[in-house]
Amino acid sequence: MSLPAPTDLPAWKALAAHRERIAATTIGDLFAADATRGERMHAEGAGLFLDYSKNRVTDETLRLLVTLARETGLEARREAMFSGEKINLTENRAVLHVALRAPEGATINVDGENVVPAVHAVLKAMGAFADTVRSGAWRGASGKRIKTIVNIGIGGSDLGPVMAYEALRHYSDRSLTCRFVSNVDGTDFAEAVVDLDPAETLFIISSKTFTTLETMANAQTARAWILAGMGGDAAVVARHFVAVSTNAAKVAEFGIDTANMFGFWDWVGGRYSLDSAIGLSTMIAIGPQNFASLLGGFRAMDEHFRTAPLEQNLPVLMGLLAVLYTDFFGAQSIAVLPYEQYLKRFPAYLQQLTMESNGKSVRLDGQPVTCSTGPVYWGEPGTNGQHSFYQLIHQGTHLIPCDFLGFNRSHNQLGRHHDYLISNVFAQAEALAFGKSAEEVRAEGTPEWLVPHRVFAGNRPSNVIMADILDPATLGALVALYEHAVFTQGAVWGINCFDQWGVELGKQLAQKIICELESPTEPKLKHDSSTNALIRRYRARRAK
Ligand code: G6Q
């Protein structure tokens, strides 16, 4: 196949010329010229409200961005995804996280087979299992009720479940606790179980492949911990371990009863798997009903993405704005700033979703890209971030577009806290956009030598995304918003958002180096001189 480079398309060239024309126009100028801008430039969908008026865009910029989306074939690619085509070309796979939240009765075919009934069969099995754990009907081998669920998984088999557990704590059964072990660093496991009773602990081994080094190492350690704590009989494993995987053979080999294995499929990418069986810990924590609401939120955003006009389509607008800043304003990162403590792990989750998806420098046809792709996504919950890195966003030399996330209501309505919190969302977005001029600083009586230090140039773009309250449906909509915004970016850049070859090389090298570190005799090292020296030094100094 051969694809036109997006940079060769008429809309790209028109945008480049347009960018020159608006170079001197500030966000302040745009607001001054149009009294209705703040009310006009918004979009709504799936319970989310997006105010994008504080961006460096005119109506013409938006028209050109939408034209670019059309010229790059976004709509056809979107349809190809929703209809189960194998758009993940490098792995020859369909990309169907949208099928995970399709309504029962929908039809989505992969290789001529409707996958939706299988999705719902797994959801039902998960629901039945979650209910037995929640009700206490599921007992550990010694007859004790399960109190702690430890999810062992990494990457896509960890970040979604951790994020969702934290985000939906308000909805979780407080007599159960979920913990998450991902790192192969033994400290992660050791600290996670330090105060746990094996008799009351259930491990969920979450691994699509059931071969990932970190997860398998942690799973073996967990198995040994359970056996040591429960008398050493391998039969106890079945009461303390369940698996989420696509690999039944490996699960059985580990000693987990495949009746307690919850499956998914190769058309679910790891970082898009939160709403598959990988969400089992979330379902146990919040219950099957709330999990169904979570899926409902995803589905509502899927529908919006699929049907809303591009000009009013939240993920399309957010994806195109990211392209605009990345390719026409030289921005290298985007900050995501949730003003909601329950979303404290959301930026970490988005790091994987966005950067593993769009950190690519080759297009789908194998040609090198001719523009910048995948910005760095990062962030911390507000207001904490304001007291650390916001300085750079306000007065530094980098342009960092921001997504502010806020909610009209809090689950913890304590005195004036929520108004304080949300006043900061609006204040930060206002300050970034309009800044503070030297005249304003002088008018406050600031001595002349201090004026430049206290000036805020403004003209720094942001989106403000608001919803009523962080409930399961809203979380689903929010995650799907970013999933589809990432898809929009990838479609414009002509890259494959759904593979991750970039994580392979390090994995392979580590396998080789493990043998060298553990070799009883001095290994013959054939790395570069730095790697060789580091290996020798470690071998000489490590704890024996
Ligand atoms: C995500 C990636 C990656 C994956 C982990 C865990 O999109 O594919 O983060 O989720 O490597 O893989 P397993 O689930 O197979 O253990």
Coordinates of C-alpha atoms and ligand atoms in Angstrom, one line a residue:
M1 CA 0.0 0.0 0.0
S2 CA 1.1 3.6 -0.4
L3 CA -0.4 6.5 1.4
P4 CA 0.0 10.2 0.6
A5 CA 2.1 11.9 3.3
P6 CA -0.3 14.2 5.2
T7 CA 2.2 17.0 4.6
D8 CA 1.5 16.7 0.8
L9 CA -2.2 17.2 1.2
P10 CA -3.8 20.5 0.2
A11 CA -5.3 21.0 3.7
W12 CA -1.9 20.6 5.3
K13 CA -0.4 23.3 3.0
A14 CA -3.4 25.5 3.6
L15 CA -3.0 25.1 7.3
A16 CA 0.7 26.0 7.1
A17 CA -0.1 29.2 5.2
H18 CA -2.9 30.0 7.6
R19 CA -0.7 29.5 10.6
E20 CA 1.6 32.2 9.2
R21 CA -1.3 34.5 8.8
I22 CA -2.5 34.0 12.4
A23 CA 1.0 34.0 13.9
A24 CA 0.6 37.5 15.5
T25 CA -3.0 36.9 16.6
T26 CA -3.3 36.1 20.3
I27 CA -6.1 34.3 22.1
G28 CA -6.8 37.7 23.7
D29 CA -7.3 39.2 20.2
L30 CA -9.6 36.4 19.2
F31 CA -11.8 37.0 22.3
A32 CA -11.7 40.8 21.8
A33 CA -12.9 40.4 18.2
D34 CA -15.8 38.1 19.0
A35 CA -17.9 38.6 22.1
T36 CA -19.7 35.3 21.6
R37 CA -16.5 33.1 21.3
G38 CA -16.7 31.7 24.8
E39 CA -20.2 30.6 24.3
R40 CA -19.9 29.4 20.7
M41 CA -16.8 27.3 20.8
H42 CA -17.9 24.3 22.8
A43 CA -19.0 20.8 22.0
E44 CA -20.9 18.2 24.1
G45 CA -21.2 14.5 24.0
A46 CA -21.7 11.5 26.3
G47 CA -22.1 13.7 29.3
L48 CA -18.9 15.7 28.7
F49 CA -18.7 19.4 27.9
L50 CA -15.7 20.7 26.0
D51 CA -14.9 24.4 26.0
Y52 CA -12.2 24.8 23.3
S53 CA -12.5 28.6 22.9
K54 CA -9.1 29.3 24.6
N55 CA -7.2 27.7 21.8
R56 CA -5.2 29.5 19.1
V57 CA -7.8 28.8 16.5
T58 CA -10.2 30.8 14.3
D59 CA -13.2 29.4 12.6
E60 CA -11.0 29.1 9.5
T61 CA -8.4 27.1 11.5
L62 CA -11.1 24.7 12.5
R63 CA -12.5 24.4 9.0
L64 CA -9.0 23.6 7.7
L65 CA -8.4 21.0 10.4
V66 CA -11.6 19.3 9.7
T67 CA -10.8 19.4 6.0
L68 CA -7.4 17.8 6.8
A69 CA -9.2 15.0 8.7
R70 CA -11.4 14.4 5.7
E71 CA -8.4 14.4 3.3
T72 CA -6.5 11.9 5.4
G73 CA -9.5 9.6 5.4
L74 CA -10.4 9.8 9.1
E75 CA -14.0 8.9 8.5
A76 CA -13.2 5.8 6.4
R77 CA -10.6 4.6 8.9
R78 CA -13.1 5.1 11.8
E79 CA -15.6 3.0 9.9
A80 CA -13.0 0.4 9.2
M81 CA -12.3 0.1 12.9
F82 CA -15.9 -0.1 14.0
S83 CA -16.6 -2.7 11.4
G84 CA -13.8 -5.1 12.4
E85 CA -11.4 -4.6 9.5
K86 CA -7.8 -5.6 10.3
I87 CA -6.6 -2.0 10.5
N88 CA -3.6 -3.1 12.8
L89 CA -1.7 -4.0 9.7
T90 CA 1.6 -4.9 11.2
E91 CA 0.0 -7.5 13.5
N92 CA -2.7 -8.4 11.0
R93 CA -5.4 -7.8 13.6
A94 CA -8.7 -6.1 13.9
V95 CA -8.9 -3.3 16.5
L96 CA -12.2 -3.8 18.4
H97 CA -12.1 -2.3 21.8
V98 CA -15.4 -0.8 20.7
A99 CA -16.9 -4.3 20.6
L100 CA -16.1 -4.8 24.3
R101 CA -18.9 -2.3 25.0
A102 CA -21.2 -3.0 22.1
P103 CA -24.8 -3.8 23.2
E104 CA -25.9 -7.4 23.5
G105 CA -27.5 -8.1 20.1
A106 CA -25.1 -6.0 18.1
T107 CA -23.2 -7.6 15.3
I108 CA -19.5 -7.0 14.7
N109 CA -17.8 -9.6 12.5
V110 CA -14.2 -10.7 12.6
D111 CA -13.2 -13.2 10.0
G112 CA -16.9 -13.8 9.4
E113 CA -17.8 -14.4 13.1
N114 CA -19.9 -12.1 15.2
V115 CA -17.7 -11.4 18.3
V116 CA -20.4 -9.7 20.4
P117 CA -22.0 -12.8 21.9
A118 CA -18.6 -14.0 23.2
V119 CA -18.0 -10.5 24.7
H120 CA -21.2 -10.8 26.6
A121 CA -20.6 -14.4 27.7
V122 CA -17.3 -13.3 29.3
L123 CA -19.0 -10.3 30.9
K124 CA -21.6 -12.6 32.4
A125 CA -19.0 -15.0 33.7
M126 CA -17.1 -12.1 35.2
G127 CA -20.3 -10.8 36.8
A128 CA -21.1 -14.2 38.4
F129 CA -17.5 -14.5 39.7
A130 CA -17.4 -10.9 41.0
D131 CA -20.7 -11.5 42.9
T132 CA -19.4 -14.6 44.6
V133 CA -16.3 -12.7 45.8
R134 CA -18.4 -9.7 46.9
S135 CA -20.9 -11.8 48.7
G136 CA -18.3 -13.9 50.4
A137 CA -19.5 -17.1 48.8
W138 CA -16.1 -17.5 47.2
R139 CA -13.8 -18.7 50.0
G140 CA -10.1 -19.2 50.3
A141 CA -8.8 -22.7 50.7
S142 CA -9.1 -22.6 54.5
G143 CA -12.7 -21.3 54.3
K144 CA -11.9 -17.7 55.1
R145 CA -13.6 -14.9 53.2
I146 CA -11.5 -13.0 50.6
K147 CA -10.6 -9.5 51.8
T148 CA -7.9 -8.4 49.4
I149 CA -7.6 -8.8 45.6
V150 CA -4.2 -8.4 44.2
N151 CA -4.0 -7.8 40.4
I152 CA -0.7 -8.9 39.0
G153 CA -0.1 -7.5 35.5
I154 CA 1.9 -4.8 33.8
G155 CA 1.4 -2.2 31.1
G156 CA -2.1 -2.5 29.6
S157 CA -2.9 -5.2 32.1
D158 CA -2.2 -2.9 35.0
L159 CA -2.5 0.8 34.2
G160 CA -6.2 0.7 33.3
P161 CA -7.3 -1.4 36.4
V162 CA -5.3 0.8 38.8
M163 CA -6.6 4.0 37.3
A164 CA -10.2 2.8 37.3
Y165 CA -10.0 1.4 40.9
E166 CA -8.7 4.7 42.1
A167 CA -11.2 6.7 40.0
L168 CA -14.2 4.8 41.1
R169 CA -13.3 4.3 44.8
H170 CA -16.5 6.0 45.8
Y171 CA -18.4 3.1 44.2
S172 CA -16.2 0.4 45.6
D173 CA -17.1 -2.1 48.4
R174 CA -15.0 -0.9 51.3
S175 CA -14.9 -4.4 52.9
L176 CA -12.6 -5.4 50.0
T177 CA -9.3 -3.9 49.0
C178 CA -7.6 -4.1 45.6
R179 CA -3.9 -3.9 45.3
F180 CA -1.8 -3.9 42.1
V181 CA 1.6 -5.4 41.5
S182 CA 3.3 -4.7 38.2
N183 CA 7.0 -4.1 38.6
V184 CA 9.5 -6.9 38.4
D185 CA 11.3 -5.1 41.2
G186 CA 10.6 -7.4 44.2
T187 CA 9.8 -4.4 46.3
D188 CA 6.5 -4.0 44.5
F189 CA 5.3 -7.5 45.5
A190 CA 6.8 -7.5 48.9
E191 CA 5.2 -4.2 49.9
A192 CA 1.8 -5.1 48.4
V193 CA 1.5 -8.2 50.6
V194 CA 3.4 -7.1 53.7
D195 CA 0.3 -6.9 55.8
L196 CA -1.9 -9.5 54.1
D197 CA -3.1 -12.8 55.3
P198 CA -2.7 -15.4 52.4
A199 CA -5.9 -17.1 53.6
E200 CA -7.9 -14.0 52.7
T201 CA -6.0 -13.0 49.5
L202 CA -7.1 -13.6 45.9
F203 CA -4.6 -13.0 43.1
I204 CA -5.8 -12.1 39.6
I205 CA -3.0 -12.9 37.1
S206 CA -3.8 -10.5 34.3
S207 CA -1.8 -11.2 31.2
K208 CA -3.0 -11.3 27.6
T209 CA -0.1 -13.5 26.6
F210 CA 0.6 -15.2 29.9
T211 CA 4.3 -15.0 29.0
T212 CA 5.3 -11.5 30.1
L213 CA 8.5 -11.7 32.2
E214 CA 7.5 -9.3 34.9
T215 CA 4.0 -10.8 35.4
M216 CA 5.2 -14.4 35.3
A217 CA 7.9 -13.6 37.9
N218 CA 5.4 -11.9 40.2
A219 CA 2.8 -14.7 39.6
Q220 CA 5.4 -17.4 40.6
T221 CA 6.4 -15.4 43.7
A222 CA 2.7 -15.0 44.6
R223 CA 2.2 -18.8 44.2
A224 CA 5.2 -19.5 46.5
W225 CA 3.8 -16.9 49.0
I226 CA 0.4 -18.6 49.0
L227 CA 1.9 -22.1 49.3
A228 CA 4.2 -21.0 52.1
G229 CA 1.3 -19.4 54.0
M230 CA -1.2 -22.2 53.5
G231 CA 0.7 -25.3 54.2
G232 CA 2.3 -26.1 50.8
D233 CA -0.4 -28.1 49.2
A234 CA -0.6 -27.1 45.5
A235 CA -4.4 -27.7 45.6
V236 CA -4.9 -24.4 47.4
V237 CA -3.8 -22.5 44.2
A238 CA -7.2 -22.9 42.6
R239 CA -8.9 -21.1 45.5
H240 CA -6.4 -18.2 45.5
F241 CA -5.7 -17.6 41.8
V242 CA -7.8 -16.7 38.8
A243 CA -6.5 -15.6 35.5
V244 CA -7.4 -13.1 32.8
S245 CA -5.7 -14.1 29.6
T246 CA -6.0 -15.3 26.0
N247 CA -3.7 -18.2 26.6
A248 CA -5.6 -21.1 28.2
A249 CA -2.7 -23.6 27.9
K250 CA -0.3 -21.4 29.9
V251 CA -2.9 -20.6 32.5
A252 CA -3.5 -24.4 33.0
E253 CA 0.2 -25.0 33.2
F254 CA 0.5 -22.5 36.0
G255 CA -2.1 -24.5 38.0
I256 CA -5.1 -22.2 37.6
D257 CA -8.4 -23.9 36.9
T258 CA -9.3 -22.7 33.4
A259 CA -12.9 -22.6 34.7
N260 CA -11.6 -19.5 36.5
M261 CA -10.0 -18.0 33.5
F262 CA -11.7 -15.0 31.9
G263 CA -10.8 -14.6 28.3
F264 CA -10.4 -11.9 25.8
W265 CA -9.1 -11.7 22.2
D266 CA -6.2 -10.7 20.1
W267 CA -8.2 -7.8 18.7
V268 CA -8.1 -6.1 22.1
G269 CA -4.8 -4.1 22.5
G270 CA -3.4 -4.1 26.0
R271 CA -3.8 -0.4 26.5
Y272 CA -7.3 -0.6 25.2
S273 CA -8.3 -3.5 27.5
L274 CA -9.6 -1.8 30.6
D275 CA -13.2 -2.7 29.6
S276 CA -12.4 -6.3 28.8
A277 CA -11.8 -9.1 31.4
I278 CA -8.7 -7.1 32.3
G279 CA -11.2 -5.0 34.3
L280 CA -12.1 -7.9 36.6
S281 CA -10.5 -6.3 39.6
T282 CA -12.5 -3.1 38.9
M283 CA -15.7 -5.2 38.5
I284 CA -15.1 -6.9 41.8
A285 CA -14.5 -3.6 43.5
I286 CA -17.5 -1.7 42.1
G287 CA -19.9 -4.5 41.3
P288 CA -21.3 -5.7 37.9
Q289 CA -24.0 -3.0 37.8
N290 CA -21.5 -0.2 38.1
F291 CA -19.2 -1.9 35.6
A292 CA -22.1 -2.1 33.1
S293 CA -22.5 1.7 33.6
L294 CA -18.8 2.2 32.9
L295 CA -19.3 0.3 29.6
G296 CA -22.4 2.4 28.9
G297 CA -20.2 5.5 29.2
F298 CA -17.7 4.1 26.8
R299 CA -20.5 3.2 24.4
A300 CA -22.0 6.6 24.5
M301 CA -18.7 8.2 23.5
D302 CA -18.3 5.5 20.8
E303 CA -21.6 6.5 19.4
H304 CA -20.8 10.2 19.6
F305 CA -17.4 9.6 17.8
R306 CA -19.1 7.6 15.1
T307 CA -22.0 9.8 14.4
A308 CA -21.5 13.4 15.5
P309 CA -20.5 15.8 12.8
L310 CA -16.7 16.3 12.8
E311 CA -17.0 20.0 13.7
Q312 CA -18.9 19.0 16.9
N313 CA -17.2 15.8 17.6
L314 CA -15.2 15.9 20.9
P315 CA -12.5 13.3 20.2
V316 CA -12.1 14.6 16.7
L317 CA -11.7 18.2 17.9
M318 CA -9.3 17.2 20.6
G319 CA -7.3 15.0 18.3
L320 CA -7.1 17.7 15.6
L321 CA -6.1 20.4 18.2
A322 CA -3.2 18.1 19.3
V323 CA -2.1 17.8 15.6
L324 CA -2.3 21.5 15.2
Y325 CA -0.1 22.3 18.2
T326 CA 2.3 19.4 17.5
D327 CA 2.9 20.1 13.8
F328 CA 2.1 23.8 13.4
F329 CA 3.1 25.3 16.7
G330 CA 6.1 23.1 17.6
A331 CA 4.5 21.9 20.9
Q332 CA 6.1 18.7 22.2
S333 CA 3.9 17.9 25.0
I334 CA 0.3 18.2 26.3
A335 CA -0.5 18.4 30.0
V336 CA -3.6 16.7 31.3
L337 CA -4.6 18.2 34.6
P338 CA -7.5 16.5 36.4
Y339 CA -9.1 18.6 39.1
E340 CA -10.5 15.5 40.8
Q341 CA -8.4 13.6 43.3
Y342 CA -10.0 10.3 42.3
L343 CA -8.4 10.8 38.8
K344 CA -4.9 10.8 40.3
R345 CA -3.7 7.9 38.1
F346 CA -5.4 9.2 35.0
P347 CA -2.3 11.0 33.6
A348 CA -0.2 7.9 34.1
Y349 CA -2.9 5.8 32.3
L350 CA -2.9 8.3 29.4
Q351 CA 0.8 8.2 29.1
Q352 CA 0.6 4.7 27.9
L353 CA -2.6 5.2 25.8
T354 CA -1.2 8.1 24.0
M355 CA 2.5 7.5 23.7
E356 CA 2.5 3.8 23.1
S357 CA -0.1 4.4 20.4
N358 CA 1.3 7.4 18.6
G359 CA 5.0 7.3 19.4
K360 CA 5.8 6.2 15.8
S361 CA 8.0 7.6 13.1
V362 CA 7.0 5.3 10.3
R363 CA 3.7 5.5 8.4
L364 CA 1.4 2.6 7.7
D365 CA 3.0 2.1 4.3
G366 CA 6.5 1.8 5.9
Q367 CA 7.6 5.3 4.8
P368 CA 9.1 7.6 7.3
V369 CA 6.8 10.3 8.6
T370 CA 7.4 13.8 7.3
C371 CA 5.9 15.6 10.4
S372 CA 6.1 15.4 14.1
T373 CA 3.8 12.7 15.7
G374 CA 2.9 11.7 19.3
P375 CA 3.3 14.5 21.8
V376 CA 4.4 13.6 25.3
Y377 CA 1.3 13.5 27.6
W378 CA 1.9 14.1 31.2
G379 CA 0.2 15.7 34.2
E380 CA -0.8 15.6 37.9
P381 CA -4.0 16.4 39.6
G382 CA -4.8 20.0 40.3
T383 CA -4.3 21.9 42.5
N384 CA -1.1 20.1 43.5
G385 CA 0.5 20.7 40.1
Q386 CA 0.0 24.4 40.5
H387 CA 2.5 24.4 43.3
S388 CA 5.1 22.7 41.3
F389 CA 5.4 22.7 37.5
Y390 CA 2.7 25.2 36.4
Q391 CA 5.4 27.9 36.6
L392 CA 6.9 26.5 33.4
I393 CA 3.6 26.3 31.7
H394 CA 2.8 30.0 32.6
Q395 CA 6.2 31.6 32.1
G396 CA 8.6 29.1 30.5
T397 CA 9.8 28.9 26.9
H398 CA 7.8 25.8 25.9
L399 CA 4.3 25.9 24.5
I400 CA 2.3 23.3 26.5
P401 CA -1.4 23.0 25.6
C402 CA -3.3 21.9 28.6
D403 CA -6.5 19.8 29.1
F404 CA -8.2 20.8 32.4
L405 CA -10.7 18.3 33.7
G406 CA -13.3 19.4 36.2
F407 CA -16.6 18.3 37.7
N408 CA -19.7 20.2 38.7
R409 CA -20.1 18.1 41.8
S410 CA -17.8 16.2 44.2
H411 CA -18.4 12.9 46.0
N412 CA -16.9 14.6 49.0
Q413 CA -18.7 17.9 49.4
L414 CA -16.8 19.3 52.3
G415 CA -17.5 22.9 53.2
R416 CA -16.1 25.2 50.4
H417 CA -13.5 22.7 49.1
H418 CA -15.2 22.1 45.8
D419 CA -15.7 25.7 44.9
Y420 CA -12.0 26.4 45.8
L421 CA -11.0 23.5 43.6
I422 CA -13.1 24.5 40.6
S423 CA -12.2 28.2 40.9
N424 CA -8.7 27.1 40.2
V425 CA -9.6 25.3 37.0
F426 CA -11.2 28.5 35.6
A427 CA -8.5 30.7 37.0
Q428 CA -5.7 28.7 35.5
A429 CA -7.3 28.5 32.1
E430 CA -8.0 32.2 32.2
A431 CA -4.5 33.1 33.3
L432 CA -2.9 31.0 30.6
A433 CA -5.0 32.5 27.9
F434 CA -4.9 36.1 28.8
G435 CA -1.8 36.5 31.0
K436 CA -1.0 39.8 32.7
S437 CA 0.6 42.7 30.8
A438 CA 3.4 44.9 32.0
E439 CA 0.9 47.8 32.3
E440 CA -1.2 45.7 34.7
V441 CA 1.8 44.7 36.7
R442 CA 3.0 48.4 36.9
A443 CA -0.5 49.5 37.9
E444 CA -0.1 47.3 41.0
G445 CA 2.8 49.5 42.1
T446 CA 5.5 46.9 41.1
P447 CA 9.0 48.5 40.9
E448 CA 10.2 48.7 37.3
W449 CA 13.1 46.2 37.7
L450 CA 10.6 43.5 38.9
V451 CA 8.0 44.1 36.2
P452 CA 9.5 41.7 33.6
H453 CA 9.5 38.9 36.1
R454 CA 5.9 39.4 37.0
V455 CA 4.5 39.6 33.4
F456 CA 2.5 36.7 32.1
A457 CA 2.6 36.6 28.3
G458 CA -0.6 34.6 28.1
N459 CA -1.7 33.2 24.7
R460 CA -1.2 29.7 26.1
P461 CA -3.9 27.4 24.9
S462 CA -6.1 25.0 26.9
N463 CA -9.2 22.9 26.8
V464 CA -11.6 22.8 29.7
I465 CA -13.6 19.6 30.0
M466 CA -16.4 19.5 32.5
A467 CA -18.8 16.8 33.6
D468 CA -21.4 16.6 36.4
I469 CA -19.7 14.0 38.6
L470 CA -17.1 11.3 38.3
D471 CA -19.4 8.3 38.1
P472 CA -18.7 5.0 36.2
A473 CA -20.4 6.2 33.0
T474 CA -18.4 9.5 33.0
L475 CA -15.2 7.6 33.5
G476 CA -16.0 5.4 30.5
A477 CA -16.8 8.4 28.4
L478 CA -13.6 10.1 29.4
V479 CA -11.4 7.1 28.6
A480 CA -13.1 6.6 25.2
L481 CA -12.7 10.4 24.5
Y482 CA -9.0 10.0 24.7
E483 CA -8.9 6.6 22.9
H484 CA -10.7 8.2 19.9
A485 CA -8.7 11.4 20.1
V486 CA -5.5 9.3 19.8
F487 CA -7.1 7.4 16.9
T488 CA -7.9 10.8 15.2
Q489 CA -4.3 11.9 15.5
G490 CA -3.0 8.6 14.2
A491 CA -5.4 8.7 11.2
V492 CA -4.1 12.2 10.3
W493 CA -0.5 11.1 10.6
G494 CA -1.1 7.9 8.7
I495 CA 0.5 5.8 11.5
N496 CA -0.6 2.5 13.2
C497 CA -1.8 3.4 16.7
F498 CA -2.2 -0.2 17.6
D499 CA 1.2 -1.9 17.5
Q500 CA 4.1 -1.3 19.9
W501 CA 7.2 -2.7 18.3
G502 CA 9.2 -0.1 20.2
V503 CA 9.0 -2.1 23.4
E504 CA 10.5 -5.2 21.9
L505 CA 14.2 -4.5 21.6
G506 CA 14.8 -3.8 25.2
K507 CA 12.9 -6.9 26.2
Q508 CA 15.1 -9.1 24.0
L509 CA 18.3 -7.6 25.2
A510 CA 17.2 -8.0 28.8
Q511 CA 16.7 -11.8 28.3
K512 CA 20.2 -12.1 27.1
I513 CA 21.7 -10.0 29.9
I514 CA 19.8 -11.9 32.6
C515 CA 21.8 -15.0 31.6
E516 CA 25.0 -13.0 31.7
L517 CA 24.2 -11.6 35.1
E518 CA 23.4 -15.1 36.5
S519 CA 26.1 -17.1 34.7
P520 CA 28.2 -19.0 37.4
T521 CA 31.3 -18.5 35.3
E522 CA 32.6 -15.2 33.9
P523 CA 30.5 -14.7 30.7
K524 CA 32.1 -13.7 27.4
L525 CA 30.5 -10.3 26.9
K526 CA 30.0 -9.0 23.4
H527 CA 28.1 -5.7 24.1
D528 CA 29.5 -2.2 23.7
S529 CA 32.2 -1.3 26.2
S530 CA 29.8 0.6 28.5
T531 CA 27.3 -2.3 28.8
N532 CA 30.1 -4.8 29.3
A533 CA 31.6 -2.7 32.1
L534 CA 28.2 -2.2 33.8
I535 CA 27.6 -5.9 33.8
R536 CA 31.0 -6.7 35.2
R537 CA 30.7 -4.1 37.9
Y538 CA 27.2 -5.4 38.9
R539 CA 28.5 -9.0 39.0
A540 CA 31.3 -7.9 41.2
R541 CA 29.3 -5.9 43.7
R542 CA 25.8 -7.3 43.9
A543 CA 24.6 -9.0 47.1
K544 CA 25.5 -12.6 47.0
Ligands
G6Q1 C1 -0.2 -2.5 25.6 C2 1.0 -3.3 25.5 C3 1.6 -3.7 26.8 C4 1.0 -4.9 27.4 C5 1.9 -5.5 28.5 C6 1.4 -6.7 29.2 O1 -0.9 -2.0 24.7 O2 0.8 -4.3 24.6 O3 1.6 -2.7 27.7 O4 -0.3 -4.7 27.9 O5 3.2 -5.8 27.9 O6 1.2 -7.7 28.3 P1 0.4 -9.0 28.7 O7 -1.0 -8.7 29.1 O8 0.5 -10.0 27.6 O9 1.2 -9.6 30.0

